[in-house]
CSV table of C-alpha atoms in Angstrom, one decimal:
chain,number,residue,atom,x,y,z
C,1,MET,CA,88.8,69.7,-15.7
C,2,SER,CA,88.6,66.9,-18.1
C,3,GLY,CA,89.1,67.8,-21.8
C,4,LEU,CA,92.0,70.2,-21.2
C,5,ILE,CA,94.9,67.7,-20.9
C,6,LYS,CA,94.7,64.0,-20.2
C,7,GLU,CA,94.4,63.2,-16.5
C,8,PRO,CA,97.8,62.2,-15.1
C,9,GLU,CA,98.0,58.5,-14.4
C,10,VAL,CA,98.4,57.4,-10.8
C,11,GLY,CA,100.8,54.9,-9.5
C,12,GLY,CA,103.9,55.7,-11.5
C,13,PHE,CA,105.0,53.7,-14.5
C,14,SER,CA,102.4,51.9,-16.6
C,15,PHE,CA,104.0,48.7,-17.8
C,16,GLU,CA,100.8,46.6,-17.8
C,17,ASN,CA,101.4,45.3,-21.4
C,18,CYS,CA,104.9,44.0,-20.6
C,19,LYS,CA,103.6,41.0,-18.7
C,20,ARG,CA,101.1,40.3,-21.5
C,21,ASN,CA,103.9,40.5,-24.1
C,22,GLU,CA,106.1,38.2,-22.1
C,23,TYR,CA,103.4,35.6,-22.0
C,24,LEU,CA,102.6,35.9,-25.6
C,25,MET,CA,106.2,35.6,-26.6
C,26,THR,CA,106.9,32.5,-24.5
C,27,LYS,CA,103.7,30.5,-24.2
C,28,GLY,CA,101.2,32.3,-26.5
C,29,GLY,CA,103.0,31.1,-29.7
C,30,PHE,CA,103.1,34.6,-30.9
C,31,THR,CA,106.1,35.9,-33.0
C,32,VAL,CA,107.0,39.4,-32.0
C,33,PRO,CA,106.9,41.6,-35.1
C,34,LYS,CA,110.3,43.2,-35.7
C,35,ALA,CA,110.3,46.9,-35.1
C,36,ILE,CA,110.9,49.0,-38.1
C,37,LYS,CA,113.6,51.5,-37.2
C,38,THR,CA,114.2,54.7,-39.0
C,39,GLY,CA,118.0,54.5,-39.3
C,40,THR,CA,117.9,58.2,-39.9
C,41,THR,CA,119.5,61.5,-40.1
C,42,ILE,CA,117.4,64.3,-38.6
C,43,ALA,CA,118.5,67.8,-38.0
C,44,GLY,CA,117.4,71.3,-37.3
C,45,VAL,CA,118.9,74.8,-37.4
C,46,ILE,CA,117.7,78.2,-36.1
C,47,PHE,CA,118.1,81.1,-38.5
C,48,LYS,CA,117.2,84.7,-38.4
C,49,ASP,CA,113.4,84.4,-38.8
C,50,GLY,CA,112.7,80.9,-37.6
C,51,VAL,CA,113.6,77.2,-37.8
C,52,VAL,CA,114.5,74.8,-40.6
C,53,LEU,CA,114.0,71.1,-39.9
C,54,GLY,CA,115.4,68.4,-42.1
C,55,ALA,CA,115.3,64.6,-42.4
C,56,ASP,CA,116.2,61.8,-44.8
C,57,THR,CA,113.6,59.4,-46.0
C,58,ARG,CA,114.9,55.8,-45.4
C,59,ALA,CA,113.2,53.4,-43.0
C,60,THR,CA,115.2,50.2,-42.2
C,61,ASP,CA,114.1,46.9,-40.9
C,62,GLY,CA,117.3,45.3,-39.8
C,63,ASN,CA,119.6,45.4,-42.9
C,64,ILE,CA,116.7,45.9,-45.3
C,65,VAL,CA,115.3,49.2,-46.5
C,66,ALA,CA,111.7,48.9,-45.4
C,67,GLU,CA,110.6,52.1,-47.1
C,68,LYS,CA,112.5,54.3,-49.5
C,69,ASN,CA,110.5,57.4,-49.1
C,70,CYS,CA,109.0,57.6,-45.6
C,71,HIS,CA,107.8,60.7,-43.9
C,72,LYS,CA,109.9,61.7,-40.8
C,73,ILE,CA,108.8,65.2,-40.2
C,74,HIS,CA,105.6,65.1,-38.2
C,75,TYR,CA,103.0,67.7,-37.7
C,76,ILE,CA,102.4,68.8,-34.1
C,77,ALA,CA,100.7,72.1,-34.5
C,78,PRO,CA,100.4,74.7,-37.3
C,79,ASN,CA,103.5,76.3,-36.0
C,80,ILE,CA,105.3,73.3,-34.6
C,81,TYR,CA,106.9,70.3,-36.4
C,82,CYS,CA,108.8,67.4,-35.1
C,83,CYS,CA,111.4,65.1,-36.8
C,84,GLY,CA,111.6,61.6,-35.4
C,85,ALA,CA,114.3,59.0,-35.2
C,86,GLY,CA,114.2,55.5,-33.6
C,87,THR,CA,111.4,53.0,-33.8
C,88,ALA,CA,109.1,54.3,-36.6
C,89,ALA,CA,105.8,53.4,-34.8
C,90,ASP,CA,107.0,55.1,-31.6
C,91,THR,CA,107.8,58.4,-33.3
C,92,GLU,CA,104.7,58.3,-35.4
C,93,TYR,CA,102.2,57.6,-32.5
C,94,THR,CA,104.0,59.7,-29.9
C,95,THR,CA,103.9,62.8,-32.1
C,96,ARG,CA,100.3,62.1,-33.1
C,97,MET,CA,99.3,61.7,-29.5
C,98,VAL,CA,100.9,65.0,-28.5
C,99,ALA,CA,99.5,66.7,-31.5
C,100,SER,CA,96.0,65.7,-30.5
C,101,GLN,CA,96.5,66.8,-26.9
C,102,LEU,CA,97.8,70.1,-28.1
C,103,GLU,CA,94.9,70.6,-30.4
C,104,LEU,CA,92.5,70.2,-27.5
C,105,HIS,CA,94.7,72.6,-25.5
C,106,ARG,CA,94.6,75.1,-28.3
C,107,LEU,CA,90.9,75.0,-28.6
C,108,ASN,CA,90.4,75.3,-24.8
C,109,SER,CA,92.9,78.2,-24.4
C,110,GLY,CA,92.2,80.0,-27.6
C,111,ARG,CA,95.9,80.8,-28.0
C,112,GLN,CA,98.6,79.7,-30.4
C,113,VAL,CA,100.4,76.6,-29.0
C,114,ARG,CA,103.8,77.2,-27.5
C,115,VAL,CA,106.7,74.9,-28.4
C,116,VAL,CA,107.6,74.4,-24.8
C,117,SER,CA,104.2,72.8,-24.2
C,118,ALA,CA,105.0,70.2,-26.9
C,119,ASN,CA,108.4,69.7,-25.4
C,120,ARG,CA,107.1,69.2,-21.9
C,121,LEU,CA,104.4,66.7,-23.0
C,122,LEU,CA,106.8,64.7,-25.1
C,123,ARG,CA,109.5,64.7,-22.4
C,124,GLN,CA,107.2,63.7,-19.6
C,125,TYR,CA,105.7,60.9,-21.7
C,126,LEU,CA,109.0,59.5,-22.8
C,127,PHE,CA,110.4,59.7,-19.2
C,128,ARG,CA,107.4,57.8,-17.9
C,129,TYR,CA,108.3,54.9,-20.2
C,130,GLN,CA,112.0,55.0,-19.1
C,131,GLY,CA,113.4,54.8,-22.6
C,132,HIS,CA,111.3,51.9,-23.8
C,133,VAL,CA,109.5,54.1,-26.2
C,134,SER,CA,112.4,54.5,-28.5
C,135,ALA,CA,111.7,57.9,-30.0
C,136,ALA,CA,114.5,60.5,-30.5
C,137,LEU,CA,113.0,63.7,-31.6
C,138,VAL,CA,114.0,67.1,-33.0
C,139,LEU,CA,111.3,69.5,-32.1
C,140,GLY,CA,111.1,72.9,-33.8
C,141,GLY,CA,108.7,75.7,-34.1
C,142,VAL,CA,108.0,79.4,-33.8
C,143,ASP,CA,105.7,80.9,-31.2
C,144,ILE,CA,105.1,84.1,-29.3
C,145,ASN,CA,108.6,83.8,-27.7
C,146,GLY,CA,110.4,83.4,-31.0
C,147,PRO,CA,112.0,80.5,-32.8
C,148,TYR,CA,112.6,77.4,-30.8
C,149,LEU,CA,114.6,74.3,-31.5
C,150,GLY,CA,115.4,71.4,-29.3
C,151,SER,CA,116.2,67.7,-29.2
C,152,ILE,CA,114.4,65.1,-27.0
C,153,HIS,CA,116.1,61.8,-26.2
C,154,PRO,CA,114.3,58.5,-25.7
C,155,HIS,CA,114.8,58.6,-21.9
C,156,GLY,CA,113.1,61.9,-21.6
C,157,SER,CA,115.9,64.5,-21.5
C,158,SER,CA,115.8,67.6,-23.7
C,159,ASP,CA,118.2,70.2,-24.9
C,160,ARG,CA,117.4,73.5,-26.4
C,161,LEU,CA,120.1,74.5,-28.9
C,162,PRO,CA,120.7,76.6,-32.0
C,163,TYR,CA,121.5,73.5,-34.0
C,164,VAL,CA,120.7,69.8,-33.3
C,165,THR,CA,121.0,66.4,-35.0
C,166,MET,CA,119.7,63.0,-34.0
C,167,GLY,CA,119.7,59.5,-35.4
C,168,SER,CA,122.4,57.2,-36.7
C,169,GLY,CA,123.6,59.8,-39.1
C,170,SER,CA,123.7,62.5,-36.4
C,171,LEU,CA,127.5,62.6,-36.2
C,172,ALA,CA,127.9,63.2,-40.0
C,173,ALA,CA,125.3,66.0,-39.9
C,174,MET,CA,126.7,67.5,-36.7
C,175,ALA,CA,130.1,67.6,-38.4
C,176,VAL,CA,128.6,69.8,-41.1
C,177,PHE,CA,126.9,72.1,-38.6
C,178,GLU,CA,129.9,72.5,-36.4
C,179,ASP,CA,131.9,73.4,-39.5
C,180,ARG,CA,129.5,75.9,-41.0
C,181,TYR,CA,126.9,77.1,-38.6
C,182,LYS,CA,126.7,80.8,-38.0
C,183,PRO,CA,124.0,82.7,-36.1
C,184,ASP,CA,121.4,84.9,-38.0
C,185,MET,CA,121.6,83.1,-41.3
C,186,SER,CA,119.1,83.8,-44.1
C,187,GLU,CA,116.4,81.3,-44.9
C,188,GLU,CA,118.2,80.1,-48.1
C,189,GLU,CA,121.5,79.7,-46.3
C,190,ALA,CA,119.8,77.8,-43.5
C,191,LYS,CA,118.0,75.5,-45.9
C,192,GLU,CA,121.2,74.7,-47.7
C,193,LEU,CA,123.0,74.1,-44.5
C,194,VAL,CA,120.4,71.6,-43.2
C,195,ALA,CA,120.3,69.9,-46.6
C,196,ASP,CA,124.1,69.6,-46.6
C,197,GLY,CA,123.9,68.0,-43.1
C,198,ILE,CA,121.2,65.5,-44.2
C,199,ARG,CA,123.2,64.7,-47.3
C,200,ALA,CA,126.3,64.0,-45.2
C,201,GLY,CA,124.2,61.5,-43.3
C,202,ILE,CA,122.6,60.0,-46.4
C,203,PHE,CA,126.0,59.4,-48.1
C,204,ASN,CA,128.1,58.4,-45.1
C,205,ASP,CA,125.6,56.5,-42.9
C,206,LEU,CA,124.1,53.2,-44.0
C,207,GLY,CA,121.0,53.7,-41.9
C,208,SER,CA,120.0,56.9,-43.8
C,209,GLY,CA,119.3,57.3,-47.5
C,210,SER,CA,117.1,58.4,-50.4
C,211,ASN,CA,116.0,62.0,-50.3
C,212,VAL,CA,116.1,65.2,-48.2
C,213,ASP,CA,112.9,66.6,-46.8
C,214,LEU,CA,112.8,70.0,-45.3
C,215,CYS,CA,110.3,72.0,-43.2
C,216,VAL,CA,110.7,75.7,-42.8
C,217,ILE,CA,108.8,77.4,-40.0
C,218,THR,CA,108.6,81.1,-39.5
C,219,LYS,CA,106.3,83.4,-37.7
C,220,ASP,CA,103.9,83.6,-40.6
C,221,ARG,CA,104.0,80.1,-42.1
C,222,ALA,CA,105.2,76.5,-41.9
C,223,GLU,CA,106.2,75.0,-45.2
C,224,MET,CA,106.9,71.3,-45.8
C,225,ILE,CA,109.2,70.8,-48.7
C,226,ARG,CA,109.0,67.1,-49.6
C,227,PRO,CA,111.4,66.4,-51.3
C,228,TYR,CA,113.8,69.3,-51.1
C,229,HIS,CA,116.4,67.3,-52.9
C,230,VAL,CA,116.2,63.9,-54.5
C,231,ALA,CA,119.7,62.8,-53.6
C,232,ASN,CA,119.4,59.3,-55.0
C,233,GLU,CA,117.7,58.7,-58.4
C,234,ARG,CA,116.7,55.2,-59.4
C,235,GLY,CA,119.0,54.0,-62.1
C,236,VAL,CA,117.7,53.4,-65.6
C,237,LYS,CA,117.7,49.7,-66.6
C,238,GLN,CA,120.3,49.0,-69.3
C,239,GLY,CA,118.5,46.2,-70.9
C,240,ASN,CA,114.9,45.6,-72.0
C,241,TYR,CA,113.7,42.1,-71.0
C,242,LEU,CA,110.4,42.2,-72.9
C,243,TYR,CA,110.2,40.3,-76.1
C,244,LYS,CA,109.0,42.3,-79.1
C,245,ARG,CA,105.6,41.2,-80.6
C,246,GLU,CA,106.0,38.6,-83.4
C,247,THR,CA,109.2,37.2,-81.9
C,248,THR,CA,107.3,34.0,-81.8
C,249,GLN,CA,105.7,33.7,-85.2
C,250,VAL,CA,101.9,34.0,-85.1
C,251,LEU,CA,100.3,31.4,-87.5
C,252,LYS,CA,96.6,31.9,-86.9
C,253,LYS,CA,94.3,34.3,-84.9
C,254,PHE,CA,90.7,33.6,-84.0
C,255,GLU,CA,88.1,34.8,-81.5
C,256,LYS,CA,85.7,32.5,-79.7
C,257,LYS,CA,82.9,33.4,-77.4
C,258,VAL,CA,82.9,31.4,-74.1
C,259,HIS,CA,79.3,30.1,-73.4
C,260,TYR,CA,78.1,29.9,-69.8
C,261,GLU,CA,74.8,28.9,-68.3
C,262,VAL,CA,73.2,30.2,-65.1
C,263,MET,CA,72.8,27.1,-62.9
C,264,SER,CA,71.0,28.6,-59.9
C,265,THR,CA,70.3,31.9,-58.1
C,266,ASN,CA,70.3,32.3,-54.4
C,267,VAL,CA,69.0,35.3,-52.4
C,268,LYS,CA,70.4,35.6,-48.8
C,269,GLU,CA,69.3,38.1,-46.2
C,270,ILE,CA,72.2,39.8,-44.3
C,271,ARG,CA,71.2,39.4,-40.6
C,272,PRO,CA,72.8,41.4,-37.8
C,273,ALA,CA,74.7,39.4,-35.1
C,274,ALA,CA,72.6,37.1,-32.9
C,275,GLU,CA,73.0,39.0,-29.6
C,276,THR,CA,71.8,42.6,-29.7
C,277,MET,CA,73.7,45.2,-27.7
C,278,GLU,CA,72.0,46.1,-24.5
C,279,ILE,CA,71.7,49.8,-23.8
C,280,ALA,CA,71.1,50.0,-20.1
L,1,MET,CA,142.5,27.1,-10.4
L,2,GLU,CA,144.5,27.2,-13.6
L,3,HIS,CA,143.2,29.5,-16.1
L,4,PRO,CA,143.6,28.9,-19.8
L,5,LYS,CA,146.3,31.0,-21.4
L,6,GLN,CA,144.7,34.4,-22.2
L,7,GLN,CA,146.2,37.0,-24.5
L,8,THR,CA,143.5,39.3,-25.6
L,9,GLN,CA,144.1,42.6,-24.1
L,10,ASN,CA,142.3,45.8,-23.4
L,11,PRO,CA,144.0,49.0,-24.6
L,12,MET,CA,145.5,51.0,-21.8
L,13,VAL,CA,146.9,54.3,-22.9
L,14,THR,CA,145.0,55.1,-26.1
L,15,GLY,CA,145.2,57.7,-28.8
L,16,THR,CA,142.0,58.9,-30.6
L,17,SER,CA,141.5,59.7,-34.3
L,18,VAL,CA,144.2,60.0,-36.9
L,19,LEU,CA,143.2,61.8,-40.1
L,20,GLY,CA,144.8,61.4,-43.5
L,21,ILE,CA,144.2,63.2,-46.8
L,22,GLN,CA,145.8,63.1,-50.3
L,23,PHE,CA,146.6,66.3,-52.2
L,24,ASP,CA,148.3,67.1,-55.4
L,25,GLY,CA,151.9,66.1,-55.0
L,26,GLY,CA,151.7,64.5,-51.6
L,27,VAL,CA,149.8,63.3,-48.6
L,28,LEU,CA,149.5,64.4,-45.0
L,29,ILE,CA,148.3,62.8,-41.8
L,30,ALA,CA,147.4,64.5,-38.5
L,31,ALA,CA,146.8,63.3,-35.0
L,32,ASP,CA,146.4,65.1,-31.7
L,33,LEU,CA,148.9,65.0,-29.0
L,34,LEU,CA,146.8,63.2,-26.3
L,35,GLY,CA,147.3,59.9,-24.7
L,36,SER,CA,144.2,59.0,-22.7
L,37,TYR,CA,144.3,56.7,-19.8
L,38,GLY,CA,140.7,55.6,-19.9
L,39,SER,CA,138.8,58.8,-19.4
L,40,MET,CA,141.8,60.7,-18.0
L,41,ALA,CA,143.8,63.0,-20.2
L,42,GLN,CA,147.1,61.7,-19.0
L,43,MET,CA,149.7,62.4,-21.6
L,44,ARG,CA,149.3,65.7,-23.5
L,45,GLN,CA,152.5,65.7,-25.5
L,46,LEU,CA,152.3,62.3,-27.2
L,47,GLN,CA,153.5,62.2,-30.8
L,48,ARG,CA,151.3,59.8,-32.6
L,49,VAL,CA,152.6,60.5,-36.1
L,50,PHE,CA,156.0,59.4,-37.1
L,51,LYS,CA,158.4,59.8,-40.0
L,52,VAL,CA,159.7,56.4,-41.2
L,53,ASN,CA,161.8,57.6,-44.1
L,54,GLU,CA,161.8,60.3,-46.8
L,55,LYS,CA,158.9,58.6,-48.6
L,56,THR,CA,156.7,57.3,-45.7
L,57,VAL,CA,155.0,58.4,-42.6
L,58,ILE,CA,152.9,56.5,-40.2
L,59,GLY,CA,150.4,57.3,-37.5
L,60,ALA,CA,148.3,55.2,-35.2
L,61,SER,CA,145.3,55.3,-32.9
L,62,GLY,CA,144.5,52.8,-30.2
L,63,ASP,CA,146.9,51.4,-27.7
L,64,TYR,CA,150.1,53.4,-27.5
L,65,SER,CA,152.4,50.7,-26.2
L,66,ASP,CA,151.5,48.4,-29.1
L,67,TYR,CA,152.3,51.3,-31.5
L,68,GLN,CA,155.7,51.8,-29.9
L,69,PHE,CA,156.4,48.2,-30.2
L,70,LEU,CA,155.5,48.2,-33.9
L,71,LEU,CA,157.5,51.4,-34.5
L,72,GLU,CA,160.6,49.8,-33.0
L,73,LYS,CA,160.3,46.9,-35.4
L,74,ILE,CA,159.8,49.3,-38.3
L,75,MET,CA,162.8,51.4,-37.2
L,76,GLN,CA,164.9,48.3,-37.1
L,77,LYS,CA,164.0,47.6,-40.7
L,78,VAL,CA,164.8,51.2,-41.6
L,79,ASN,CA,168.1,51.0,-39.9
L,80,GLN,CA,168.9,47.8,-41.9
L,81,ASP,CA,168.1,49.8,-45.0
L,82,ASN,CA,170.5,52.5,-44.0
L,83,CYS,CA,173.2,50.0,-43.3
L,84,LEU,CA,172.8,48.3,-46.6
L,85,ASN,CA,172.8,51.7,-48.3
L,86,ASP,CA,171.9,50.4,-51.7
L,87,GLY,CA,169.5,53.1,-52.6
L,88,TYR,CA,166.4,51.1,-51.9
L,89,VAL,CA,164.2,52.3,-49.0
L,90,TYR,CA,160.9,51.0,-47.7
L,91,LYS,CA,158.1,52.5,-49.8
L,92,PRO,CA,154.7,53.1,-48.2
L,93,LYS,CA,153.0,50.2,-50.1
L,94,GLN,CA,155.6,47.8,-48.8
L,95,LEU,CA,155.3,49.0,-45.3
L,96,PHE,CA,151.5,48.9,-45.6
L,97,SER,CA,151.6,45.3,-46.8
L,98,TRP,CA,154.0,44.3,-44.0
L,99,CYS,CA,151.9,45.9,-41.3
L,100,THR,CA,148.8,44.2,-42.7
L,101,ARG,CA,150.4,40.8,-42.5
L,102,VAL,CA,151.8,41.4,-39.0
L,103,LEU,CA,148.4,42.7,-37.7
L,104,TYR,CA,146.4,39.9,-39.3
L,105,ASN,CA,148.9,37.3,-38.0
L,106,ARG,CA,148.6,38.6,-34.5
L,107,ARG,CA,144.8,38.7,-34.5
L,108,SER,CA,144.8,35.1,-35.9
L,109,ASN,CA,146.7,34.1,-32.7
L,110,PHE,CA,144.2,36.0,-30.5
L,111,ASP,CA,146.9,38.4,-29.5
L,112,PRO,CA,146.2,41.6,-31.5
L,113,LEU,CA,148.2,44.8,-31.6
L,114,TRP,CA,145.3,47.1,-30.6
L,115,ASN,CA,145.9,49.8,-33.2
L,116,ARG,CA,144.5,51.3,-36.3
L,117,LEU,CA,147.4,52.4,-38.4
L,118,VAL,CA,147.5,55.0,-41.1
L,119,ILE,CA,150.4,54.7,-43.5
L,120,ALA,CA,151.0,57.5,-46.0
L,121,GLY,CA,153.6,58.5,-48.5
L,122,LEU,CA,154.6,58.8,-52.1
L,123,GLU,CA,154.7,55.6,-54.0
L,124,ASN,CA,156.4,56.1,-57.4
L,125,GLU,CA,155.6,59.8,-57.1
L,126,GLN,CA,151.9,59.0,-56.6
L,127,PRO,CA,150.3,59.8,-53.2
L,128,PHE,CA,149.5,56.7,-51.2
L,129,LEU,CA,147.2,56.6,-48.2
L,130,GLY,CA,146.3,53.3,-46.5
L,131,CYS,CA,144.7,52.1,-43.2
L,132,VAL,CA,145.1,48.8,-41.3
L,133,ASP,CA,143.2,47.9,-38.2
L,134,LEU,CA,143.7,45.5,-35.4
L,135,LEU,CA,141.8,42.8,-37.3
L,136,GLY,CA,144.0,43.1,-40.3
L,137,ASN,CA,141.3,45.0,-42.4
L,138,ALA,CA,143.3,47.0,-44.9
L,139,TYR,CA,142.2,49.5,-47.4
L,140,GLN,CA,143.3,52.6,-49.3
L,141,ALA,CA,141.3,55.7,-49.9
L,142,PRO,CA,142.0,59.4,-50.9
L,143,CYS,CA,140.9,60.5,-47.4
L,144,MET,CA,140.5,58.5,-44.2
L,145,ALA,CA,140.3,58.7,-40.5
L,146,THR,CA,140.4,56.3,-37.5
L,147,GLY,CA,138.1,56.2,-34.5
L,148,TYR,CA,135.5,59.0,-34.2
L,149,GLY,CA,137.1,60.7,-37.1
L,150,ASN,CA,135.3,58.2,-39.3
L,151,TYR,CA,132.0,59.5,-38.3
L,152,LEU,CA,132.8,63.2,-37.9
L,153,ALA,CA,135.7,64.0,-40.2
L,154,VAL,CA,135.3,61.7,-43.2
L,155,PRO,CA,132.0,63.2,-44.3
L,156,ILE,CA,133.6,66.6,-44.4
L,157,MET,CA,136.7,65.4,-46.2
L,158,ARG,CA,134.8,63.4,-48.7
L,159,GLU,CA,132.5,66.3,-49.5
L,160,PHE,CA,135.5,68.6,-50.0
L,161,LEU,CA,137.3,66.2,-52.2
L,162,GLU,CA,134.3,65.5,-54.3
L,163,LYS,CA,133.7,69.2,-54.8
L,164,HIS,CA,137.2,69.6,-56.1
L,165,ASN,CA,137.3,66.4,-58.1
L,166,ASN,CA,139.9,64.7,-55.9
L,167,ARG,CA,142.5,67.3,-56.8
L,168,ILE,CA,143.3,69.7,-54.0
L,169,THR,CA,146.4,71.7,-53.1
L,170,GLU,CA,148.5,71.3,-50.0
L,171,ALA,CA,147.1,74.5,-48.5
L,172,GLN,CA,143.6,73.3,-49.1
L,173,ALA,CA,144.5,69.9,-47.5
L,174,ARG,CA,145.9,71.7,-44.4
L,175,ASP,CA,142.8,73.8,-44.1
L,176,VAL,CA,140.5,70.8,-44.3
L,177,ILE,CA,142.5,68.9,-41.7
L,178,ASP,CA,142.5,71.9,-39.4
L,179,ARG,CA,138.7,72.1,-39.7
L,180,CYS,CA,138.3,68.4,-39.1
L,181,MET,CA,140.6,68.4,-36.0
L,182,LYS,CA,138.5,71.3,-34.7
L,183,LEU,CA,135.3,69.2,-35.2
L,184,LEU,CA,136.9,66.3,-33.4
L,185,TYR,CA,137.8,68.5,-30.5
L,186,TYR,CA,134.2,69.8,-30.3
L,187,ARG,CA,132.5,66.4,-30.5
L,188,ASP,CA,135.0,63.7,-29.5
L,189,GLY,CA,135.2,63.2,-25.7
L,190,ARG,CA,138.8,62.0,-25.9
L,191,ALA,CA,140.3,64.6,-28.2
L,192,TYR,CA,142.7,67.5,-27.6
L,193,ASP,CA,143.2,70.9,-29.1
L,194,LYS,CA,146.9,70.5,-30.0
L,195,TYR,CA,147.9,68.3,-32.9
L,196,SER,CA,150.8,67.6,-35.2
L,197,ILE,CA,151.0,66.9,-38.9
L,198,ALA,CA,153.3,64.5,-40.8
L,199,ILE,CA,153.6,65.4,-44.4
L,200,VAL,CA,155.2,63.8,-47.5
L,201,THR,CA,155.8,65.7,-50.6
L,202,ARG,CA,158.3,65.3,-53.5
L,203,GLU,CA,160.9,67.2,-51.4
L,204,GLY,CA,160.7,64.6,-48.6
L,205,SER,CA,158.8,63.9,-45.5
L,206,ARG,CA,158.7,65.6,-42.1
L,207,VAL,CA,156.8,65.8,-38.9
L,208,GLU,CA,155.9,69.5,-38.3
L,209,GLU,CA,155.7,71.2,-34.9
L,210,CYS,CA,152.4,71.0,-33.2
L,211,LYS,CA,149.6,73.4,-33.9
L,212,GLU,CA,147.0,74.7,-31.6
L,213,LEU,CA,143.3,74.8,-32.6
L,214,GLN,CA,141.5,78.2,-32.7
L,215,THR,CA,138.1,77.1,-31.3
L,216,ASN,CA,135.0,79.1,-31.4
L,217,TRP,CA,132.7,78.9,-28.4
L,218,SER,CA,130.5,81.9,-29.2
L,219,VAL,CA,127.5,79.6,-29.6
L,220,ALA,CA,127.5,79.3,-25.8
L,221,SER,CA,125.7,82.6,-25.5
L,222,GLN,CA,122.7,81.2,-27.4
L,223,ILE,CA,122.3,78.2,-25.0
L,224,SER,CA,120.3,79.0,-21.9
L,225,SER,CA,118.0,76.2,-20.7
L,226,TYR,CA,117.0,72.7,-21.6
L,227,ASP,CA,113.4,73.8,-22.1
């Protein structure tokens, strides 16, 4: 049965690396790298023919913007995409892991992946780590059962809803959705609504910023629009700090060739490592 | 054992967000009618917006007893004004400045009045809207909210004001406030669906009778499972 889905681990929670981390932090002289969080506004909305997912593009490292144009809408399957908020590495690797598991599943079953499978795998993984994997996700896709949109919290709970928001800017985006969502919107209306929600997060939340990315998933296609809207353009510098040529008066120009002599040549053979691998 | 003198409190009966917005020719503030006792919705007819005089209104979120205390002090000053009867009344900016100093002084003595006040009115025919919190942080803005309103209502109000270049009519202001109070009722766990408005225009100021929100729960039919 191996190759279908990873064998379930025995013995409950796998916290083996925690002891090692403790040791490294206290006695190992190792400075723990600060997690880059995606401050974030992520959101999704179901419309008549499918799902629209949206995200901002700012990744923060404490109070500094670590990346101005990071990618928060992750690929899970051709018909499923997932936005991630929380610790950037956690969202990236969790979604990648589930994407690879689902690819194997798809090849084994020969059928289009269902979004509930992605949901279940993500939920069960996050619950197993009791919230220590800090990934808050907005999962959206279209499968044989129709459009699907849900949110998954870091502790492993999920909600299936017609519109969801996550991240530090979630309240601002949710305010926009509660104000203006209506069922059975057209694709353009849905895109504008999600973009409005993300923009509310970008301009009213300090953890979100830069541009709006969208992903539109319907029965026939999944389209990543990156960026959908460049909400913050870099300002044009008002002054030019370069000095014009000839500011310092040039008195004389000349060219001189630099002579060099070859002192010695050395030929060295690249040898493989001393011990050879033993193939028993 | 003798404990050192402690004065920092925890708020007891609290009010949630107060919203305020400027419009052409005036300003209005709104607050729901709920006084929460922790997570219990204890008092459902609590007026949290108040008319000070014909030019000023005040609203507060946070501890209700601290707000009542402050209001008494303010009304004493207004009564003095009326007794003197020299044509001068407390204008919103004066009241705002006074409240800021009182609140900052209290917090500097580790005995804060646990409130976030919104003071609104017409200052020399210009709309004035200011907010002071328990730390003494004071600022003015064309639209503001306290508590959860900051996260939920302010994005909507700002977007609306920006779209109309900061000039909106009274009817538009009422509409935005109604939408925002609805949002708060949907997403704030300590909000209520009845609210009252205090409005200041060139004709004077008044606290209007309470309004009930028309909420829409039709989205419930689309929610079935968690999966």
